[in-house]
Short mmCIF file of C-alpha atoms and ligand atoms in Angstrom, two decimals:
data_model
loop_
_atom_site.label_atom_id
_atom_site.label_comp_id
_atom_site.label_asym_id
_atom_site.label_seq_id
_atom_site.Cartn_x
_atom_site.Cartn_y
_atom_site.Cartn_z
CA UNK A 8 -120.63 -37.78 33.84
CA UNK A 9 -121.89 -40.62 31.72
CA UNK A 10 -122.51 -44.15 33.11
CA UNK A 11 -119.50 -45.81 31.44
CA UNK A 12 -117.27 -42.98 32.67
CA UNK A 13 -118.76 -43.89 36.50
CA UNK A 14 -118.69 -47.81 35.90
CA UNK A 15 -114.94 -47.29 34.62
CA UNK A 16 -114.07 -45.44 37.80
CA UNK A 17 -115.25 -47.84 39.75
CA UNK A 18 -113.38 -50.44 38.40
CA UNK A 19 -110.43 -48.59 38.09
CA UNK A 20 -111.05 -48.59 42.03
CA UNK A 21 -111.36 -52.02 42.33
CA UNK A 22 -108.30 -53.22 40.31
CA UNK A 23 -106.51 -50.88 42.51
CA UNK A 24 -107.92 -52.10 45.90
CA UNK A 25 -107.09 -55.84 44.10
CA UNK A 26 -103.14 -54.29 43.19
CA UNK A 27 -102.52 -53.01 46.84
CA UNK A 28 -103.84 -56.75 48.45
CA UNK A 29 -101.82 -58.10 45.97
CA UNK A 30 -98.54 -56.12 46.57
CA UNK A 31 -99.31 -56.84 50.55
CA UNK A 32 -99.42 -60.35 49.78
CA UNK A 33 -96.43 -60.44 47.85
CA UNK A 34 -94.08 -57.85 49.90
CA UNK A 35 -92.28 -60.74 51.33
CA UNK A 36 -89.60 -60.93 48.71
CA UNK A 37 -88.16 -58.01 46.59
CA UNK A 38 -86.48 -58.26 43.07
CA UNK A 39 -83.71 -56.13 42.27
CA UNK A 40 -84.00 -54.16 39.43
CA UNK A 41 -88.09 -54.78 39.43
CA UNK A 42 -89.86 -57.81 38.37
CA UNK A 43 -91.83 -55.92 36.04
CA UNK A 44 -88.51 -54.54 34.79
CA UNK A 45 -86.51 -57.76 34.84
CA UNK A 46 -89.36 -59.06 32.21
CA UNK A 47 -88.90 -55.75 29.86
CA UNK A 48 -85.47 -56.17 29.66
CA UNK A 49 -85.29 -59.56 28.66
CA UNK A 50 -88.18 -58.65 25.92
CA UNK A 51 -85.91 -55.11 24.90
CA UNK A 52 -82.59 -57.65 24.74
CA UNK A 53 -84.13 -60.19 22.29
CA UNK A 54 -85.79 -57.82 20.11
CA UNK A 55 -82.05 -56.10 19.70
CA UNK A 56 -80.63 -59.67 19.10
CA UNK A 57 -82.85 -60.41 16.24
CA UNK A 58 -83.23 -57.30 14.75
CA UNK A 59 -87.01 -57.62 14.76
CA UNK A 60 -88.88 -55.25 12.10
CA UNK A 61 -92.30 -55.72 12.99
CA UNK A 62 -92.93 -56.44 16.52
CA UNK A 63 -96.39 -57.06 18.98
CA UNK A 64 -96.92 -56.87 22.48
CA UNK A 65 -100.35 -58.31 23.07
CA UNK A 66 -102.27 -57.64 26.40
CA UNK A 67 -100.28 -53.90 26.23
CA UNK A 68 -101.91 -52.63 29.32
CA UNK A 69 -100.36 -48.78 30.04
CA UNK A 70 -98.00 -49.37 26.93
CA UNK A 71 -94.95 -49.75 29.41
CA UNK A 72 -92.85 -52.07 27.30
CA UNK A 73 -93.80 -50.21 23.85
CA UNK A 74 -92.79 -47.45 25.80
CA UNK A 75 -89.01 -48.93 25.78
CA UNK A 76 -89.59 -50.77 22.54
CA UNK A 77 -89.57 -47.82 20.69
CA UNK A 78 -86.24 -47.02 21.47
CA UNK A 79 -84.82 -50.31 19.26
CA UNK A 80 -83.92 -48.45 16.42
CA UNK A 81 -84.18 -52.32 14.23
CA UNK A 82 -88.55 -52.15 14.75
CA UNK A 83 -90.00 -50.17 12.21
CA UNK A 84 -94.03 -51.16 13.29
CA UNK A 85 -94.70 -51.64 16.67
CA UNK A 86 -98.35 -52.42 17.14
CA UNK A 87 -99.87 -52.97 20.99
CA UNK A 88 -103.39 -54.82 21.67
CA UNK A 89 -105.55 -55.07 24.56
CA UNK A 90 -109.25 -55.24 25.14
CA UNK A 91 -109.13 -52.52 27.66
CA UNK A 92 -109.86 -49.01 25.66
CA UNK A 93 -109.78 -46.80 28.26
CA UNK A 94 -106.63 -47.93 29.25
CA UNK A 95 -104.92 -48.09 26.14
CA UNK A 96 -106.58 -43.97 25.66
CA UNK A 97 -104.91 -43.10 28.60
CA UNK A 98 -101.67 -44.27 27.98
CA UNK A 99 -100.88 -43.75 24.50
CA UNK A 100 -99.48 -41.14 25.07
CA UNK A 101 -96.21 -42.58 26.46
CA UNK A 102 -96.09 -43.89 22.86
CA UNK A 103 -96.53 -40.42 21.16
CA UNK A 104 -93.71 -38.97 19.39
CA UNK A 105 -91.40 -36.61 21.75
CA UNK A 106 -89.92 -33.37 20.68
CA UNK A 107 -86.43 -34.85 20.89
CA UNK A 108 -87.86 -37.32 18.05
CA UNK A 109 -87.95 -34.21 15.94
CA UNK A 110 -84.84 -33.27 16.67
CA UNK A 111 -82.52 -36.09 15.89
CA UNK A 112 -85.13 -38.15 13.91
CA UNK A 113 -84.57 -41.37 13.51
CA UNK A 114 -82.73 -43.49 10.46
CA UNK A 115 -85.44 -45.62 9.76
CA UNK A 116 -89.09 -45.37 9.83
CA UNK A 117 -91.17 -46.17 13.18
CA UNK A 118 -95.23 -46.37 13.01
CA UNK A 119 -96.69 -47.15 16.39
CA UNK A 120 -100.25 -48.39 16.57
CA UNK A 121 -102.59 -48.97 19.49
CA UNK A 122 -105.83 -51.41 19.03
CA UNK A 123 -108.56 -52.24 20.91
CA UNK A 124 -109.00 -55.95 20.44
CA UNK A 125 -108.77 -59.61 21.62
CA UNK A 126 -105.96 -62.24 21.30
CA UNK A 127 -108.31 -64.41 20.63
CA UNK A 128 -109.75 -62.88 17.31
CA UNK A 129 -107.44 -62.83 14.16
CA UNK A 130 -106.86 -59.60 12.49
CA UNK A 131 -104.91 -59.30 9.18
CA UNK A 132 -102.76 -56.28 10.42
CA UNK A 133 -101.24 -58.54 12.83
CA UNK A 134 -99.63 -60.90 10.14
CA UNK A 135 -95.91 -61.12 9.26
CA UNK A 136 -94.55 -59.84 12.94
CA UNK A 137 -91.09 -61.13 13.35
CA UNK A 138 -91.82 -60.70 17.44
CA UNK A 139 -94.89 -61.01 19.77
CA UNK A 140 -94.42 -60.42 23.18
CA UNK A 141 -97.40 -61.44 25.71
CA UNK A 142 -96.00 -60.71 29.10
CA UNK A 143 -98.33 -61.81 32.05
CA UNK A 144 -100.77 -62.27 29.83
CA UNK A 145 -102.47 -65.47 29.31
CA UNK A 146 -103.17 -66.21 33.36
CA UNK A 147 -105.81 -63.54 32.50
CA UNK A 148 -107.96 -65.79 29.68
CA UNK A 149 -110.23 -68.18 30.52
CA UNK A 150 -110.11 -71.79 29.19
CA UNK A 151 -111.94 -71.06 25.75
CA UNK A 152 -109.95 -67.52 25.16
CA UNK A 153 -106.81 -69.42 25.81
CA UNK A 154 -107.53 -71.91 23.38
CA UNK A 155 -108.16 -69.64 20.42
CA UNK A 156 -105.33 -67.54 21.45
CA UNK A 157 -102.87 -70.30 21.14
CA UNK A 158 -104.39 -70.83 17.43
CA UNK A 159 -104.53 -67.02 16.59
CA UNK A 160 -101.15 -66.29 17.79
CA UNK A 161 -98.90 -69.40 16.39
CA UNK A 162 -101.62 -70.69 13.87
CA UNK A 163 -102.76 -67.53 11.95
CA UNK A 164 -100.19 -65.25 13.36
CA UNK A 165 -97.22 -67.30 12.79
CA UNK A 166 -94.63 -64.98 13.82
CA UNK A 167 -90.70 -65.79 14.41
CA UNK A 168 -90.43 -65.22 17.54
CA UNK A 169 -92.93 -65.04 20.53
CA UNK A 170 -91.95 -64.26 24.20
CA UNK A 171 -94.93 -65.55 26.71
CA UNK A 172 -94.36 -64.98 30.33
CA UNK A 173 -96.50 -65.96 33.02
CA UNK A 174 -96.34 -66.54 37.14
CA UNK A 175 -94.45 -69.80 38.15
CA UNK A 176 -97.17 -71.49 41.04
CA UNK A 177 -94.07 -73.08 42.21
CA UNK A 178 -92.80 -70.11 43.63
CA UNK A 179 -95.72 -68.87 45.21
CA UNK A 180 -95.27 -70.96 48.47
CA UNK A 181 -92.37 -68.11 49.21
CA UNK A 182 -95.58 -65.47 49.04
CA UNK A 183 -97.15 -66.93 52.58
CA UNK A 184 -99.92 -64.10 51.66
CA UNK A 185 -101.13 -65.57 48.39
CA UNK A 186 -103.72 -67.88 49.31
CA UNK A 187 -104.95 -68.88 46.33
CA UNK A 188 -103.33 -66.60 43.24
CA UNK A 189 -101.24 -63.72 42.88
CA UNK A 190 -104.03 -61.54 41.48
CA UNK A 191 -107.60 -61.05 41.82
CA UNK A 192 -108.17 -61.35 37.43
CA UNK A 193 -106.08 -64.43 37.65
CA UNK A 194 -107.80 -67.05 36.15
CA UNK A 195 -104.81 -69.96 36.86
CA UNK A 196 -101.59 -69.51 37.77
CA UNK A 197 -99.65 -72.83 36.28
CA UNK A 198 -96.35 -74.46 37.61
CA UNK A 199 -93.72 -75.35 35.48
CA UNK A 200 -94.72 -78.65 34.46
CA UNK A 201 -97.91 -77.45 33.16
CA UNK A 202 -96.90 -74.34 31.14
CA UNK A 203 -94.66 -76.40 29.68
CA UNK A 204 -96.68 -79.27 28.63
CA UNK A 205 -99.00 -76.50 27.39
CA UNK A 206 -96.20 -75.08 25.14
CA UNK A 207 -94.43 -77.85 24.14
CA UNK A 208 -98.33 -78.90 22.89
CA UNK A 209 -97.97 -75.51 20.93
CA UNK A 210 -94.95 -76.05 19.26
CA UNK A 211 -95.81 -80.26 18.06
CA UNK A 212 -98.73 -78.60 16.63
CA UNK A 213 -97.34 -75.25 14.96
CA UNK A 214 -93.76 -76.24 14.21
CA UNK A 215 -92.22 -74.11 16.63
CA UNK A 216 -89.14 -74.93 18.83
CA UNK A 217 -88.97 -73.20 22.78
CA UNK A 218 -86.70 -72.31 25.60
CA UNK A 219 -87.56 -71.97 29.13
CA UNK A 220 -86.04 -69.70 31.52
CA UNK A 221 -87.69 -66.97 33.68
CA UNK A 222 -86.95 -63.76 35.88
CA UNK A 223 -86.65 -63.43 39.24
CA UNK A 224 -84.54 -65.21 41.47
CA UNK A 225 -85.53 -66.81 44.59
CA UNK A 226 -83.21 -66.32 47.98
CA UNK A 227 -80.57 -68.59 48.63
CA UNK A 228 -81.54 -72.03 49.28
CA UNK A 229 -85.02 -72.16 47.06
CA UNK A 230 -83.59 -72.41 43.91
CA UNK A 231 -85.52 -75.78 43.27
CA UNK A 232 -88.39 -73.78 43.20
CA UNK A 233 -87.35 -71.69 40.09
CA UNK A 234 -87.76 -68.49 38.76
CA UNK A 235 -90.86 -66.39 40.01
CA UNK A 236 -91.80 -65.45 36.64
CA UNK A 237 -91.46 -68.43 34.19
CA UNK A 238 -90.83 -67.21 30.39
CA UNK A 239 -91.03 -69.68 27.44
CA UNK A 240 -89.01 -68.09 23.79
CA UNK A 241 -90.76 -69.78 21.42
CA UNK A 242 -89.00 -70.29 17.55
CA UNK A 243 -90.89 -70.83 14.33
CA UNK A 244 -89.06 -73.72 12.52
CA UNK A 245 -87.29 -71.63 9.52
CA UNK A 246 -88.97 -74.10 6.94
CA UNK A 247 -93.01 -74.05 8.10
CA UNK A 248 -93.62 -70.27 8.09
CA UNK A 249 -97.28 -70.25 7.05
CA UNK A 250 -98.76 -69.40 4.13
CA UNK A 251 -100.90 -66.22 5.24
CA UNK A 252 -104.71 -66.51 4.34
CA UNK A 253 -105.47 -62.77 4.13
CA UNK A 254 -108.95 -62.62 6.02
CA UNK A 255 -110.41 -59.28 4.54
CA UNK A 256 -112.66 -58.07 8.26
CA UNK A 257 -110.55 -56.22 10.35
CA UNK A 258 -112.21 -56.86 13.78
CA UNK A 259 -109.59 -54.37 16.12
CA UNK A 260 -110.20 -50.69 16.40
CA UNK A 261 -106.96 -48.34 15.63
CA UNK A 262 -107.04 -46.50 19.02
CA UNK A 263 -104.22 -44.41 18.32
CA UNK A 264 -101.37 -44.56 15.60
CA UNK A 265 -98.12 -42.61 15.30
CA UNK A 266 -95.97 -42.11 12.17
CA UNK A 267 -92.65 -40.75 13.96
CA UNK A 268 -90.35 -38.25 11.75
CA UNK A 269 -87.28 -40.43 10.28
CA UNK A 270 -84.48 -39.70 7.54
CA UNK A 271 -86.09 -41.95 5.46
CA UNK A 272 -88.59 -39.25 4.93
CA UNK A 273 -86.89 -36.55 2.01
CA UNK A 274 -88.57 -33.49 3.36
CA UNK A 275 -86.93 -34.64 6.88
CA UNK A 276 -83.41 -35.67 5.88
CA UNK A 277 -83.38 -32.30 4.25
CA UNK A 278 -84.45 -29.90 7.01
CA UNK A 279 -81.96 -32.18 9.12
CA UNK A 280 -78.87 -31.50 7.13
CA UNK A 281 -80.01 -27.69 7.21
CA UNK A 282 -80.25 -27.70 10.77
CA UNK A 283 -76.95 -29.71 11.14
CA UNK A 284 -75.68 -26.71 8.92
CA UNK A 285 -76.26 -23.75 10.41
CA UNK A 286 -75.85 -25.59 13.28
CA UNK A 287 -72.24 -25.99 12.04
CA UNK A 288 -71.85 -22.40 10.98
CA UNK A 289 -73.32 -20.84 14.13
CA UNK A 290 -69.58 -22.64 15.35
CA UNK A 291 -67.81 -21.29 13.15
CA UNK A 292 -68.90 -18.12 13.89
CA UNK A 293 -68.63 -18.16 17.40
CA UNK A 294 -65.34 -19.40 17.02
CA UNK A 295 -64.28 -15.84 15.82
CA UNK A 296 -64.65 -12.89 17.24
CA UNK A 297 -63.60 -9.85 14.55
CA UNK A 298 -62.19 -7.29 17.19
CA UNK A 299 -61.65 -4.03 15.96
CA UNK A 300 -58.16 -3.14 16.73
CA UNK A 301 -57.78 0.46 14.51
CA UNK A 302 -57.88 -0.31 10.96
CA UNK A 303 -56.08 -3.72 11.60
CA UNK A 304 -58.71 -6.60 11.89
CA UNK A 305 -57.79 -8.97 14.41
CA UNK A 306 -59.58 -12.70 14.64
CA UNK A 307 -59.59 -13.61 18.28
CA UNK A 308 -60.90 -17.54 18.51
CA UNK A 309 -62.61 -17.83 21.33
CA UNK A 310 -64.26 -20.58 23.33
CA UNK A 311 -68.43 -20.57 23.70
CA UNK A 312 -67.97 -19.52 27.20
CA UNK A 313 -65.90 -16.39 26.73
CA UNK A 314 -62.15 -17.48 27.52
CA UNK A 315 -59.74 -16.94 24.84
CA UNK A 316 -57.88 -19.46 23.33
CA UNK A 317 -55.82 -18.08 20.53
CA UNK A 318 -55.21 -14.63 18.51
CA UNK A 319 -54.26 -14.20 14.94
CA UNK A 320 -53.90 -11.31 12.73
CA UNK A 321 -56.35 -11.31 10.20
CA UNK A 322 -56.30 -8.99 6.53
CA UNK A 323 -59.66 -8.18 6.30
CA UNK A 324 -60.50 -8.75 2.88
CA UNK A 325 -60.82 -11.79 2.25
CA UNK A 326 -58.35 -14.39 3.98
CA UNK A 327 -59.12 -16.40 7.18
CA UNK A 328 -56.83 -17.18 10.56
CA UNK A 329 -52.78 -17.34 9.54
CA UNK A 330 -52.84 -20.12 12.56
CA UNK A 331 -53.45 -23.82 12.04
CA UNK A 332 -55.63 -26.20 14.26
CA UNK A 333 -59.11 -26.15 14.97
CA UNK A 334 -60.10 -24.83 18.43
CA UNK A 335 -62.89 -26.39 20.19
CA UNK A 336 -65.72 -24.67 21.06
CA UNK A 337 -67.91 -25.87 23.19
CA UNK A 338 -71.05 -27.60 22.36
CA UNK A 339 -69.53 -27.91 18.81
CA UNK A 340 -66.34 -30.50 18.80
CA UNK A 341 -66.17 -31.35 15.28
CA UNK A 342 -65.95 -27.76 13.50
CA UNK A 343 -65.38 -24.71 14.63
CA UNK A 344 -63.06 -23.56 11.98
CA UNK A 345 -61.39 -24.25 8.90
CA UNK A 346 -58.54 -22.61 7.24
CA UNK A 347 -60.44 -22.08 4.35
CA UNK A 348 -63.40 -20.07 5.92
CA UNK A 349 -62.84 -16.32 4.91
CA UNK A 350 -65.21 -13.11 6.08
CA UNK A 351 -65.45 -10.44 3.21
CA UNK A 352 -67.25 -7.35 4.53
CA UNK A 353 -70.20 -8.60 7.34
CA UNK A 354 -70.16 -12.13 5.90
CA UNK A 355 -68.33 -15.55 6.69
CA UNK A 356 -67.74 -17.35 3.54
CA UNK A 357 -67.92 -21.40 4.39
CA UNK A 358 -66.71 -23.36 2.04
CA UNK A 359 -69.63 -26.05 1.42
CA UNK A 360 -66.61 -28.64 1.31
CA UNK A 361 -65.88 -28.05 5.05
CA UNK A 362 -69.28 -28.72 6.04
CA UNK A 363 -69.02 -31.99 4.01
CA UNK A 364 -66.07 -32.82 6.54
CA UNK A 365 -67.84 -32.82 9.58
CA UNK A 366 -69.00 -36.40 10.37
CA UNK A 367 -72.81 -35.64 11.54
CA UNK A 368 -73.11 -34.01 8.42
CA UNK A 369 -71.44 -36.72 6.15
CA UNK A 370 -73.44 -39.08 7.65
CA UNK A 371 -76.49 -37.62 6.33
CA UNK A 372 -75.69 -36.34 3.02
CA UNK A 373 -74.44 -39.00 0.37
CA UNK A 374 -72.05 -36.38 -1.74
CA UNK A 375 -70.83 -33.27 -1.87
CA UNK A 376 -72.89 -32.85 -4.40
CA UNK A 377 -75.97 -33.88 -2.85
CA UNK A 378 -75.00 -31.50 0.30
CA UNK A 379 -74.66 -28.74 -2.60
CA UNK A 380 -78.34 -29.45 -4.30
CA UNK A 381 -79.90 -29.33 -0.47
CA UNK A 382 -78.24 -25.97 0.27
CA UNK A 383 -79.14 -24.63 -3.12
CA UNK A 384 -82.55 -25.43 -2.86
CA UNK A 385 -83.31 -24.13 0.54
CA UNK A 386 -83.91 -20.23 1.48
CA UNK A 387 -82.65 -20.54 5.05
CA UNK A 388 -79.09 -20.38 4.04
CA UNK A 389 -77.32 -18.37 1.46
CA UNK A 390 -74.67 -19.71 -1.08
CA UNK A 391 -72.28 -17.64 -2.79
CA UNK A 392 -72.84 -17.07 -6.45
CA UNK A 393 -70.96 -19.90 -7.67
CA UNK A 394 -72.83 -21.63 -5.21
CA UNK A 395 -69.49 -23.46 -3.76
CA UNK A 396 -69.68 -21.61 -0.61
CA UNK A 397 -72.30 -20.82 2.66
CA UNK A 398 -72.34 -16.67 3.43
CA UNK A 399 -72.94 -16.15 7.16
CA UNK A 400 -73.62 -13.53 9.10
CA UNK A 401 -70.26 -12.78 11.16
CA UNK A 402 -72.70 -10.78 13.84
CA UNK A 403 -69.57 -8.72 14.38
CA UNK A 404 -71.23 -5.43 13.44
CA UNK A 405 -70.75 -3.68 16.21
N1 SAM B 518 -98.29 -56.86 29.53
C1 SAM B 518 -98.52 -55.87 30.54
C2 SAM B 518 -97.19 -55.43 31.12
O1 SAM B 518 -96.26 -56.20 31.10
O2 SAM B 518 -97.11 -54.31 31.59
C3 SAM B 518 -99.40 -56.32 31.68
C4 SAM B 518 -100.53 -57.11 31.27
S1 SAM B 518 -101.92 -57.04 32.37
C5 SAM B 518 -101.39 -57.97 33.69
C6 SAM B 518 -103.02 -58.01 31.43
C7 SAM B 518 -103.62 -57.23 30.29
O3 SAM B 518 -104.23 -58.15 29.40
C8 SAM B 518 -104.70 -56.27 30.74
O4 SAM B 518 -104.40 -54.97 30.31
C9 SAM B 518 -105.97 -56.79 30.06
O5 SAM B 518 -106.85 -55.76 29.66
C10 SAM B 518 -105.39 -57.53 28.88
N2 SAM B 518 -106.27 -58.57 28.35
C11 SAM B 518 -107.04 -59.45 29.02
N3 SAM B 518 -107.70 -60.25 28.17
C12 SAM B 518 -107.31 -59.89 26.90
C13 SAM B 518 -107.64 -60.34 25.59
N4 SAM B 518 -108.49 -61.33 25.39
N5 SAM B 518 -107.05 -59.71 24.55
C14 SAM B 518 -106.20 -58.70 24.73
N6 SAM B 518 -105.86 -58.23 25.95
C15 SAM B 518 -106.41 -58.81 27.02
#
């Protein structure tokens, strides 16, 4: 085992030693949902409000909130930072695309990216983020890293939006445990009149307009005391976005980055509509079970699970049901059957146009036409000759 694998074991130790004094210190009062939780949401909430594109969390630690960011639909890069590497290697996976991201990829694009680096140092990459999020963040930099983190993040950074949380001292006289600060790597821990001198500072000097709230309420009777975490939403002034000075060194290291599949992507939207498809057509086919019932075909529409729903006698050349409606079947509610669909020898003939009517598959081709130039271009379904209609296997054989 090498040295830095030891030393990182030991701290790992320590920090957890440091969490459990902490947590003992602090068991007095319990938040309901979470703290921790109450802080995501309000970051998750705001980032659906404005719709953010490009969005930061800086001091990322086990990628927790990307873990929920990537869920907004609206952010299309989500980049997390933090000094720690062999944090940020252990957790990226809770960033990593899932296999239900292949299966219903997304609308729009999503690229996560992971780097090891310092909110003190500017990188390029990090320019033109419409959100930054750094939640309990700065009570871990010491005087000089806070100052060029202040001028990194609203000078050079200059996003819309930035979300900074932080512990409110006020409220630590409810934590009779905390002697001096709520955690060990705490280098201050700042009451509300001093984290909000220190923003309102910020904003005079980068144009930038704030709100202070906070998470976490108090029991009855100390609400002078405030929220336990204090949270300052911070607004660039429409009018002074910065003119970016594109430094050409890119000082963080990419960690770990993540292209997720999304319909943006031709290949992808293709393979989707297939899938959506047969998907389709695999209904319509269980919807119908050819019985045999000598020399007279009979259709017998059936559910998924077996039970019969309706019967209707069926010439077996080449026209469908005589009996209107569309049974459901389950797991497939918006086709199971068309009037139109035929079955000439082993084969279902779908008309292309019915598959066009079903609303998930609508959604993802533009036309008819275009649904026709997908199906015609793929081998894993087979159009009729004129091309206007999807052959299927009934799998009524025997
Ligand atoms: N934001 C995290 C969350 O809400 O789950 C928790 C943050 S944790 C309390 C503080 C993190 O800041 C640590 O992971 C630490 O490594 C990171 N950190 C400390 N100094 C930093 C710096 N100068 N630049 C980037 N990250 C830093």
């Amino acid at each position: 085992m090498s040295l830095r694998r030891i030393l990182h074991g030991i701290i790992l130790q320590l920090r957890h030693c440091c969490w459990c004094r902490q947590a003992e210190a602090m068991e007095t009062i319990t938040f309901s949902p979470p703290l921790y939780k109450q802080r995501y949401q309000l970051v998750v909430e705001l980032v659906e409000k404005l719709q953010a594109r490009k969005v930061a969390d800086l001091g990322c630690a086990r990628c927790t909130l990307l873990s929920r960011l990537k869920f907004c639909s609206c952010i299309e890069v989500l980049i997390g930072v933090d000094t720690d590497l062999e944090l940020l290697k252990e957790n990226m996976y809770r960033v990593s695309p899932l296999p239900g991201d292949y299966l219903q990829p997304r609308p729009s694009p999503l690229s996560v990216r992971l780097y090891q680096g310092s909110v003190a140092v500017k990188d390029p990459r990090m320019l033109d983020c419409d959100f930054v999020s750094c939640i309990e963040l700065i009570e871990h930099l010491d005087a000089a890293e806070l100052a060029r983190f202040s001028e990194v993040l609203f000078g050079y950074m200059n996003p819309a939006v930035v979300v900074i949380t932080t512990p409110n001292a006020d409220f630590n006289i409810l934590f009779p445990g905390v002697t001096q600060f709520r955690h060990c790597d705490h280098r201050f821990e700042w009451s509300r009149s001093e984290f909000q001198a220190w923003c309102l500072d910020i904003g005079r000097t980068n144009a930038y307009s704030m709100e202070f709230t906070g998470v976490g309420v108090g029991p009855a009777g100390t609400e002078t005391l405030g929220f336990c975490t204090q949270v300052a939403i911070f607004r660039r002034d429409p009018s002074r976005a910065k003119i970016k000075m594109k430094n050409s060194e890119l000082p963080y290291k990419l960690v770990y980055e993540a292209v997720y599949p999304s319909l943006q992507n031709r290949k992808i939207l293709h393979d989707a509509i297939l899938n959506e498809v047969i998907f389709a057509a695999e209904c319509v086919r269980r919807s119908f079970i050819d019985i045999d019932t000598g020399g007279q075909s009979e259709w017998r529409t059936c559910r998924a699970d077996g039970e019969e729903c309706a019967r209707a006698a069926f010439s077996p050349e080449v026209s469908g049901p005589s009996f209107g409606g569309s049974p459901e079947v389950a797991g497939c509610p918006e086709l199971s059957w068309s009037p139109e669909v035929t079955k000439i020898g082993a084969q279902l003939h779908i008309p292309v146009s019915t598959f066009f009517n079903n609303p998930r598959i609508r959604q993802l081709s533009d036309s008819l036409q275009q649904l026709q130039e997908v199906l015609q271009a793929s081998n894993r379904v087979k159009l009729s000759h004129c091309g206007s209609s999807v052959l299927y296997p009934a799998g009524d054989e025997n």
